[in-house]
Amino acid sequence: MKNYILALDEGTTSTRSILFDRAYNVVCTAQHEFPQIYPRPGWVEHDPMDIYANQYATMTECIAKSGVSPSDIAGAGITNQRETAVVWNRHTGKPVYNAIVWQCRRSTALCEALERQGCGDMIAEKTGLKLDAYFSAGKIKWILDHVDGARAQAERGELLFGTVDTWLLWKLTDGAVHVTDRTNASRTLLYNIHTHTWDRELCDLFGVPMCMLPEVRSSSEHYGVMHLMGADVPLCGIAGDQQAALYGQDCVHAGDLKITYGTGCFLLANTGETPVRSRHGLLTTVAAACAGEPVQYALEGSVFVGGAIIQWLRDELRLIKDSADSEYFARKVRDSGGVYIVPAFAGLGAPYWNMRARGTITGLTRGAGADHLIRAALESIAYQSEDVIAAMRSDMGGAIGNLKVDGGASANNLLMQFQADISNVTVIRPAQKEATALGAALLAGKAAGLPPVSADTPHTVFRPAIPEEERIKLLRGWRKAVKACLLSEETND
Ligand code: ADP
């Protein structure tokens, strides 16, 4: 019986390896940052070889540091930055171009042209996504159109496409396995989330030869074996980062919701076996499920400026020295004194979708001080999250259960209590902070035959504690502030 499970967490700025024991406690971690390549404003690339080399290095470092024998590792799971596209030669194993990263805007014009042709609705219906440069299809087309000879090679079946999970899996199995999972496939704009197949019409639209595409499998099953420090380790879990976090937070039933409070906030609500089409601009995506289990779906929304507003207080306004100090100062006042901050630094996302709105502060009085501003900044994270939760509630017909939280800013107790109050939900914060890596480990552990994680893991609970009238009053103030923010955009024109 083997005792450990390895999670490979391939993020946007760093790769990490995290070794868990069979009770899913973290035993050891190793992390390497890798270079970001910005060839032009708005363009972002990674060197796929850097991704692979760094991931490999963190694996060996993590295992060596832990003192665990590689032959005692039951399996490994991959979780990854989603949508990022890699195209490589199947014979040489060399990428034909850098990985084009999810943040890269270079296919905006293509997406806008397709929108003008009226393709947006068909694409949303099939993929659950918006027609946007964020997703993989436009990135693949760009590579095939701009790299000398790439399209002809692709059509001859010499090139392979993969999101980062696929690229890593292929490299780690010495080119034996060309596979992705449904959570990653569902972020490409080429995958039909209802039929669970690559879609010929979409591939034709984006000019992507279907022979480049990986086989799509579940998120927990045996994909292949990697030879690692003298041992054979099964690769048996894959999920995109947000879906891995959803799984790691045990949000496996309809109505379960998780928020990752990082620089931005990512909200995913499990909608069970039903793909819910949003009427508020949320995305429909595939949630992680194991082989032989029914496919599950999720609604996804994000808040662009989450913890970043606290960095702004720190770096631009210099009101605090450290993000964590925000709680200390916010507690010095009873409330925000009627001050609201709408941190629309780069527009407002769901459910407003106004990219030209800009940040606004309302309700300033002579008595408003730094502590009120700090409190209002923290509250803005919760209000924006509540806007997405309200959209999810409306799309799902009201069925939201408990809210599980993770990410850097979830450490803030005042913010978590305010979220519980303003959203009228119970917020649960697990002591185990590695939700994304844990999700990958759980998926791999399940396929490797390890027992599931114990149900009574330590956590902190924040229950709603303000009267309903108070909640309504606060939300009314927030809506007025958002209105002011949206109005300011219109008069700027
Ligand atoms: P990312 O993965 O996006 O880099 P993290 O999960 O590491 O983000 O979280 C970092 C973000 O959380 C930063 O924006 C930081 O300002 C914010 N943050 C961290 N700790 C706290 C805290 N105690 N209170 C409020 N915000 C915090």
XYZ file of C-alpha atoms and ligand atoms in Angstrom:
520
model
C 0.000 0.000 0.000
C 1.434 3.373 -1.034
C 1.160 6.366 1.275
C 1.584 9.579 -0.676
C 0.008 11.520 -3.497
C 1.654 14.270 -5.528
C -0.121 17.370 -6.870
C 1.457 19.297 -9.741
C 0.079 22.843 -9.645
C 1.015 24.714 -12.790
C -0.009 28.330 -12.221
C 0.347 31.491 -14.280
C 3.485 32.809 -12.603
C 4.902 29.756 -10.876
C 4.842 25.972 -10.818
C 4.520 24.082 -7.566
C 4.660 20.486 -6.444
C 2.856 19.530 -3.265
C 3.225 16.155 -1.610
C 0.242 14.954 0.462
C 0.093 11.990 2.831
C -2.797 9.518 2.623
C -4.905 11.670 4.996
C -4.335 14.572 2.561
C -2.116 16.593 4.888
C 0.586 18.602 3.118
C 3.950 16.941 3.721
C 6.195 19.108 1.581
C 6.024 21.740 -1.172
C 8.429 23.214 -3.710
C 7.760 26.238 -5.901
C 9.593 27.909 -8.788
C 8.595 31.118 -10.527
C 9.122 31.223 -14.272
C 9.532 34.152 -16.678
C 6.571 35.983 -18.163
C 7.104 37.064 -21.757
C 5.394 40.275 -22.957
C 6.208 40.678 -26.674
C 3.777 43.605 -27.043
C 1.300 45.452 -24.818
C -1.563 43.067 -24.060
C 0.314 39.974 -25.242
C 1.483 37.343 -22.753
C 3.513 34.190 -23.432
C 5.364 31.449 -21.558
C 8.105 29.189 -22.812
C 6.544 25.677 -22.646
C 9.990 24.210 -21.963
C 10.271 26.503 -18.914
C 6.920 25.230 -17.696
C 8.011 21.612 -18.077
C 11.524 22.118 -16.683
C 10.245 24.058 -13.680
C 7.521 21.542 -12.968
C 10.021 18.702 -13.153
C 12.453 20.551 -10.903
C 9.796 21.236 -8.246
C 8.754 17.568 -8.255
C 12.254 16.295 -7.616
C 12.972 19.064 -5.085
C 9.747 18.361 -3.201
C 10.377 14.619 -3.038
C 14.040 15.005 -2.134
C 13.248 17.522 0.642
C 10.476 15.345 2.070
C 12.652 12.262 2.366
C 9.743 10.200 0.951
C 10.660 7.363 -1.380
C 9.251 8.008 -4.891
C 8.134 4.376 -4.953
C 5.790 5.227 -2.039
C 3.822 7.702 -4.231
C 0.481 6.194 -5.286
C -0.206 8.704 -8.038
C 0.057 12.275 -9.263
C -2.598 14.797 -10.288
C -2.204 17.893 -12.446
C -4.005 21.186 -11.980
C -3.220 24.091 -14.237
C -3.783 27.618 -15.497
C -6.634 27.145 -17.915
C -7.064 28.217 -21.563
C -3.317 28.729 -22.194
C -2.486 27.100 -25.548
C 0.607 25.105 -26.541
C 1.258 23.710 -30.033
C 4.156 21.326 -30.558
C 5.625 18.872 -33.044
C 4.684 15.291 -32.217
C 7.963 13.910 -33.646
C 10.506 16.318 -32.172
C 8.558 17.189 -29.008
C 9.416 20.847 -29.607
C 6.838 23.646 -29.313
C 6.440 25.545 -32.597
C 5.758 28.759 -30.667
C 5.608 29.962 -27.061
C 2.534 29.076 -25.025
C -0.047 31.822 -25.528
C -1.323 32.623 -22.047
C -4.997 33.011 -21.070
C -4.451 36.735 -20.341
C -3.176 37.402 -23.878
C -5.506 39.639 -25.913
C -4.014 38.989 -29.370
C -7.076 37.202 -30.755
C -9.496 40.002 -29.797
C -9.981 41.162 -33.414
C -10.762 37.594 -34.520
C -13.341 37.173 -31.759
C -14.924 40.523 -32.589
C -15.151 39.560 -36.265
C -16.894 36.291 -35.371
C -19.251 38.193 -33.078
C -20.128 40.527 -35.956
C -20.853 37.481 -38.120
C -23.411 36.497 -35.483
C -21.600 33.400 -34.158
C -21.707 34.396 -30.493
C -24.989 32.749 -29.614
C -24.215 29.426 -31.313
C -20.836 29.361 -29.559
C -22.350 30.196 -26.155
C -24.977 27.497 -26.629
C -22.430 24.796 -27.476
C -19.538 25.766 -25.207
C -21.111 27.716 -22.328
C -18.494 30.433 -22.937
C -18.433 33.971 -24.271
C -16.682 34.593 -27.562
C -13.509 36.073 -26.090
C -9.758 36.143 -26.658
C -9.347 34.648 -23.170
C -10.146 31.124 -24.431
C -7.842 28.806 -26.393
C -9.314 28.582 -29.914
C -8.221 32.031 -31.123
C -4.737 31.413 -29.710
C -4.361 28.157 -31.665
C -5.551 29.850 -34.848
C -3.036 32.648 -34.319
C -0.165 30.151 -34.056
C -1.277 28.236 -37.164
C -1.684 31.505 -39.108
C 1.583 33.151 -38.014
C 4.206 30.427 -37.605
C 5.856 29.548 -40.909
C 4.511 26.267 -42.269
C 2.526 25.495 -39.112
C -0.886 25.175 -40.745
C 0.359 22.724 -43.396
C 2.163 20.692 -40.742
C -0.950 20.671 -38.567
C -3.080 19.481 -41.474
C -0.592 16.658 -42.116
C -1.087 15.581 -38.487
C 2.416 16.546 -37.376
C 1.409 19.104 -34.753
C -0.399 18.585 -31.473
C -2.360 21.073 -29.396
C -2.748 21.017 -25.668
C -3.660 23.154 -22.719
C -0.933 23.078 -20.073
C -2.209 19.846 -18.454
C -1.935 18.089 -21.806
C 1.514 19.465 -22.539
C 2.827 18.358 -19.129
C 1.205 14.936 -19.376
C 2.713 14.407 -22.822
C 6.187 15.456 -21.659
C 6.020 13.482 -18.425
C 5.023 10.314 -20.307
C 7.738 10.789 -22.953
C 5.152 11.529 -25.626
C 3.076 8.418 -24.963
C -0.141 10.146 -23.860
C -2.021 12.977 -25.605
C -4.999 13.520 -23.335
C -6.893 16.298 -21.561
C -9.805 16.245 -19.154
C -13.278 17.718 -19.636
C -12.677 20.700 -17.337
C -9.803 21.884 -19.505
C -11.494 20.979 -22.792
C -14.485 23.077 -21.732
C -12.309 26.226 -21.772
C -11.124 25.981 -25.381
C -14.221 27.184 -27.326
C -13.894 23.977 -29.381
C -15.605 21.528 -27.027
C -19.326 20.876 -26.949
C -20.253 20.648 -23.267
C -23.533 18.861 -24.047
C -22.297 16.097 -26.359
C -18.837 15.879 -24.697
C -16.993 15.869 -27.988
C -14.793 18.248 -29.907
C -17.180 20.120 -32.185
C -16.513 19.989 -35.932
C -18.382 23.217 -36.686
C -16.371 25.122 -34.063
C -13.070 23.608 -35.219
C -13.891 24.673 -38.795
C -14.848 28.161 -37.635
C -11.498 28.620 -35.876
C -9.543 26.735 -38.553
C -8.238 24.123 -36.120
C -7.610 20.663 -37.641
C -9.252 18.090 -35.377
C -6.260 15.749 -35.616
C -4.339 18.183 -33.361
C -6.737 17.802 -30.479
C -6.136 15.556 -27.451
C -8.455 12.770 -26.381
C -10.875 14.023 -23.707
C -11.233 11.952 -20.543
C -12.668 12.280 -17.031
C -10.744 14.141 -14.292
C -9.842 11.036 -12.310
C -8.564 7.931 -14.075
C -5.310 6.322 -15.145
C -3.826 8.315 -18.060
C -0.229 7.106 -18.084
C 2.931 6.578 -16.071
C 5.884 8.883 -15.438
C 9.329 7.670 -14.516
C 10.360 9.762 -11.568
C 13.593 9.328 -9.597
C 13.693 5.603 -10.339
C 9.998 4.933 -9.657
C 6.940 4.538 -11.893
C 4.302 7.022 -10.743
C 0.800 6.821 -12.276
C -0.603 10.114 -13.583
C -4.262 9.845 -12.640
C -5.882 13.221 -11.979
C -6.402 16.352 -14.106
C -8.496 19.461 -13.545
C -8.235 23.124 -14.471
C -7.345 25.260 -11.433
C -10.812 26.602 -10.618
C -12.530 23.252 -11.022
C -9.784 21.607 -8.956
C -10.455 24.146 -6.179
C -14.195 23.425 -6.432
C -13.466 19.709 -6.013
C -10.870 20.358 -3.291
C -13.521 22.315 -1.380
C -15.830 19.291 -1.645
C -18.347 21.287 -3.688
C -19.591 18.173 -5.437
C -23.350 18.706 -5.059
C -25.697 21.095 -6.838
C -25.819 24.440 -5.006
C -22.327 24.133 -3.480
C -20.389 27.322 -4.046
C -16.755 28.297 -3.578
C -14.977 31.627 -3.746
C -11.234 31.951 -4.129
C -10.285 35.393 -2.793
C -7.004 36.186 -4.526
C -5.926 39.238 -6.522
C -9.283 38.759 -8.258
C -12.058 36.536 -6.932
C -13.202 33.369 -8.688
C -16.683 32.058 -7.918
C -17.888 28.640 -9.018
C -21.254 27.115 -8.174
C -21.880 23.443 -8.814
C -25.147 23.025 -10.745
C -25.143 19.217 -10.670
C -25.856 17.309 -13.852
C -27.631 20.276 -15.447
C -25.718 22.802 -17.519
C -27.351 26.123 -16.567
C -27.221 28.856 -19.206
C -26.741 32.181 -17.459
C -28.901 35.216 -18.108
C -26.359 37.427 -16.349
C -23.200 36.856 -18.337
C -21.797 34.041 -16.188
C -20.004 31.133 -17.862
C -21.227 27.559 -17.931
C -18.380 25.152 -17.461
C -17.716 21.484 -16.720
C -16.894 20.561 -13.108
C -14.430 17.798 -12.249
C -15.905 14.301 -12.114
C -14.357 10.861 -11.841
C -14.421 8.104 -14.465
C -17.791 6.358 -14.536
C -19.546 9.180 -12.653
C -22.036 11.518 -14.332
C -20.673 14.752 -15.758
C -21.247 17.753 -13.499
C -21.468 21.400 -14.445
C -20.744 24.708 -12.769
C -21.603 28.359 -13.223
C -18.569 30.581 -13.076
C -18.137 34.289 -12.462
C -15.245 36.437 -11.392
C -14.489 39.723 -9.723
C -11.615 41.520 -11.462
C -10.409 43.535 -8.465
C -10.588 41.488 -5.259
C -7.533 41.433 -2.979
C -6.016 43.900 -5.462
C -7.986 46.723 -3.804
C -6.077 45.970 -0.602
C -2.794 46.097 -2.523
C -3.944 49.487 -3.831
C -4.490 50.737 -0.267
C -1.003 49.498 0.536
C 0.977 50.532 -2.546
C -0.810 53.608 -3.896
C -2.571 55.189 -0.903
C 0.003 53.828 1.584
C -2.694 53.464 4.247
C -1.374 50.057 5.384
C 2.000 48.311 5.332
C 0.734 44.788 4.893
C -2.525 43.379 3.440
C -3.303 41.632 6.727
C -3.233 45.005 8.589
C -6.452 45.917 6.762
C -8.429 43.905 9.306
C -6.874 45.675 12.297
C -7.706 49.149 10.954
C -11.156 48.206 9.642
C -12.078 46.983 13.137
C -11.318 50.408 14.620
C -14.596 51.700 13.172
C -18.109 50.302 13.635
C -18.880 50.449 9.928
C -17.709 52.186 6.787
C -19.564 55.371 7.783
C -21.601 55.283 4.577
C -18.478 55.173 2.383
C -18.544 52.781 -0.593
C -15.660 51.984 -2.916
C -16.460 50.467 -6.309
C -13.035 49.286 -7.487
C -13.788 49.260 -11.212
C -10.130 49.850 -12.129
C -10.572 47.968 -15.392
C -14.335 48.013 -15.780
C -17.003 45.948 -14.029
C -17.594 42.258 -14.792
C -20.648 40.100 -14.058
C -23.432 41.037 -13.830
C -22.767 44.595 -15.162
C -20.290 43.927 -17.998
C -19.171 47.479 -18.470
C -15.532 47.588 -19.448
C -15.360 51.372 -19.480
C -16.590 51.971 -15.944
C -13.864 53.282 -13.660
C -13.360 53.203 -9.886
C -15.623 55.360 -7.735
C -15.818 56.322 -4.069
C -19.184 57.521 -2.761
C -20.589 58.703 0.576
C -17.583 60.739 1.726
C -18.313 63.093 4.617
C -15.973 65.303 6.607
C -15.914 62.600 9.257
C -14.718 59.865 6.897
C -11.193 58.716 7.706
C -8.598 56.213 6.603
C -10.160 53.439 8.685
C -13.517 53.951 6.968
C -11.833 53.749 3.571
C -10.014 50.571 4.538
C -13.243 49.060 5.787
C -15.068 50.123 2.610
C -12.303 48.542 0.517
C -12.695 45.205 2.314
C -16.466 45.420 2.039
C -16.182 46.080 -1.712
C -14.711 42.593 -2.135
C -17.769 41.104 -0.452
C -20.270 43.311 -2.322
C -18.798 42.423 -5.700
C -18.848 38.733 -4.774
C -22.463 39.123 -3.635
C -23.345 40.580 -7.049
C -22.050 37.385 -8.679
C -23.758 35.187 -6.061
C -27.046 37.016 -6.699
C -26.648 36.337 -10.437
C -25.975 32.665 -9.675
C -28.998 32.473 -7.372
C -31.168 33.949 -10.063
C -29.786 31.644 -12.805
C -30.109 28.567 -10.593
C -33.515 29.408 -9.171
C -32.349 30.315 -5.678
C -30.510 27.155 -4.730
C -27.214 28.210 -3.100
C -25.990 26.195 -0.115
C -22.967 26.913 2.043
C -20.123 29.000 0.742
C -16.600 27.534 0.926
C -13.726 29.972 0.773
C -9.991 29.937 0.078
C -7.278 32.241 -1.311
C -5.094 34.886 0.382
C -7.816 37.342 1.410
C -10.003 34.607 2.938
C -7.668 34.869 5.941
C -9.440 38.141 6.791
C -12.087 37.370 9.446
C -13.832 40.711 9.087
C -14.210 40.194 5.351
C -15.519 36.641 5.824
C -18.085 37.759 8.431
C -19.189 40.615 6.184
C -19.592 38.186 3.271
C -21.772 35.937 5.445
C -23.836 38.972 6.515
C -24.261 40.584 3.134
C -24.931 37.357 1.229
C -26.974 35.806 4.024
C -25.063 32.528 3.722
C -22.905 30.470 6.029
C -19.260 30.854 5.059
C -16.945 27.908 5.713
C -13.180 28.368 5.653
C -11.205 25.108 5.810
C -7.957 25.083 7.773
C -6.410 23.362 4.742
C -5.631 26.345 2.499
C -4.432 24.451 -0.562
C -7.853 23.910 -2.149
C -6.562 23.776 -5.738
C -3.686 21.384 -5.083
C -5.893 19.356 -2.753
C -8.451 18.984 -5.546
C -5.796 17.596 -7.900
C -4.530 15.293 -5.145
C -8.040 14.036 -4.309
C -8.778 13.301 -7.970
C -5.504 11.396 -8.350
C -5.926 9.690 -4.970
C -9.369 8.433 -5.907
C -8.102 6.843 -9.120
C -5.136 5.412 -7.209
C -7.461 3.765 -4.681
C -6.653 5.890 -1.626
C -9.443 6.377 0.937
C -11.356 9.706 0.669
C -10.467 12.619 2.915
C -12.181 12.547 6.295
C -15.487 14.474 6.348
C -14.812 16.349 9.617
C -11.737 18.311 8.582
C -11.037 21.427 10.704
C -12.657 24.644 9.513
C -13.952 28.040 10.709
C -17.608 28.964 10.252
C -18.994 32.489 9.787
C -22.776 32.693 10.141
C -24.924 35.601 8.959
C -25.480 37.865 11.945
C -27.139 41.111 10.843
C -30.871 41.840 10.657
C -32.469 41.603 7.218
C -33.363 45.357 7.180
C -29.702 46.193 7.766
C -28.616 43.900 4.948
C -31.107 45.457 2.549
C -29.999 48.971 3.543
C -26.314 48.170 2.979
C -27.028 46.566 -0.398
C -29.126 49.553 -1.426
C -26.141 51.799 -0.686
C -23.881 49.541 -2.738
C -26.261 49.605 -5.706
C -26.348 53.397 -5.584
C -22.546 53.446 -5.586
C -22.429 51.081 -8.583
C -24.945 53.293 -10.365
C -22.723 56.322 -9.752
C -19.777 54.346 -11.100
C -21.658 53.372 -14.261
C -22.932 56.948 -14.730
C -19.455 58.394 -14.496
C -18.465 56.240 -17.447
C -21.307 57.609 -19.575
C -20.514 61.271 -18.899
C -16.839 60.643 -19.690
C -17.649 59.905 -23.315
P -3.121 35.249 -6.141
O -3.178 33.758 -6.179
O -4.103 35.953 -7.002
O -1.731 35.808 -6.254
P -3.441 35.028 -3.234
O -4.426 33.935 -3.013
O -2.015 34.783 -2.896
O -3.607 35.671 -4.672
O -3.949 36.290 -2.377
C -3.281 37.504 -2.435
C -4.281 38.666 -2.407
O -5.010 38.619 -1.186
C -3.600 39.994 -2.479
O -4.341 40.836 -3.340
C -3.661 40.538 -1.054
O -3.792 41.940 -1.042
C -4.883 39.865 -0.488
N -4.747 39.536 0.938
C -3.863 38.689 1.497
N -4.048 38.621 2.837
C -5.083 39.449 3.124
C -5.773 39.819 4.339
N -5.446 39.298 5.518
N -6.795 40.689 4.220
C -7.164 41.193 3.026
N -6.557 40.881 1.863
C -5.536 40.035 1.910
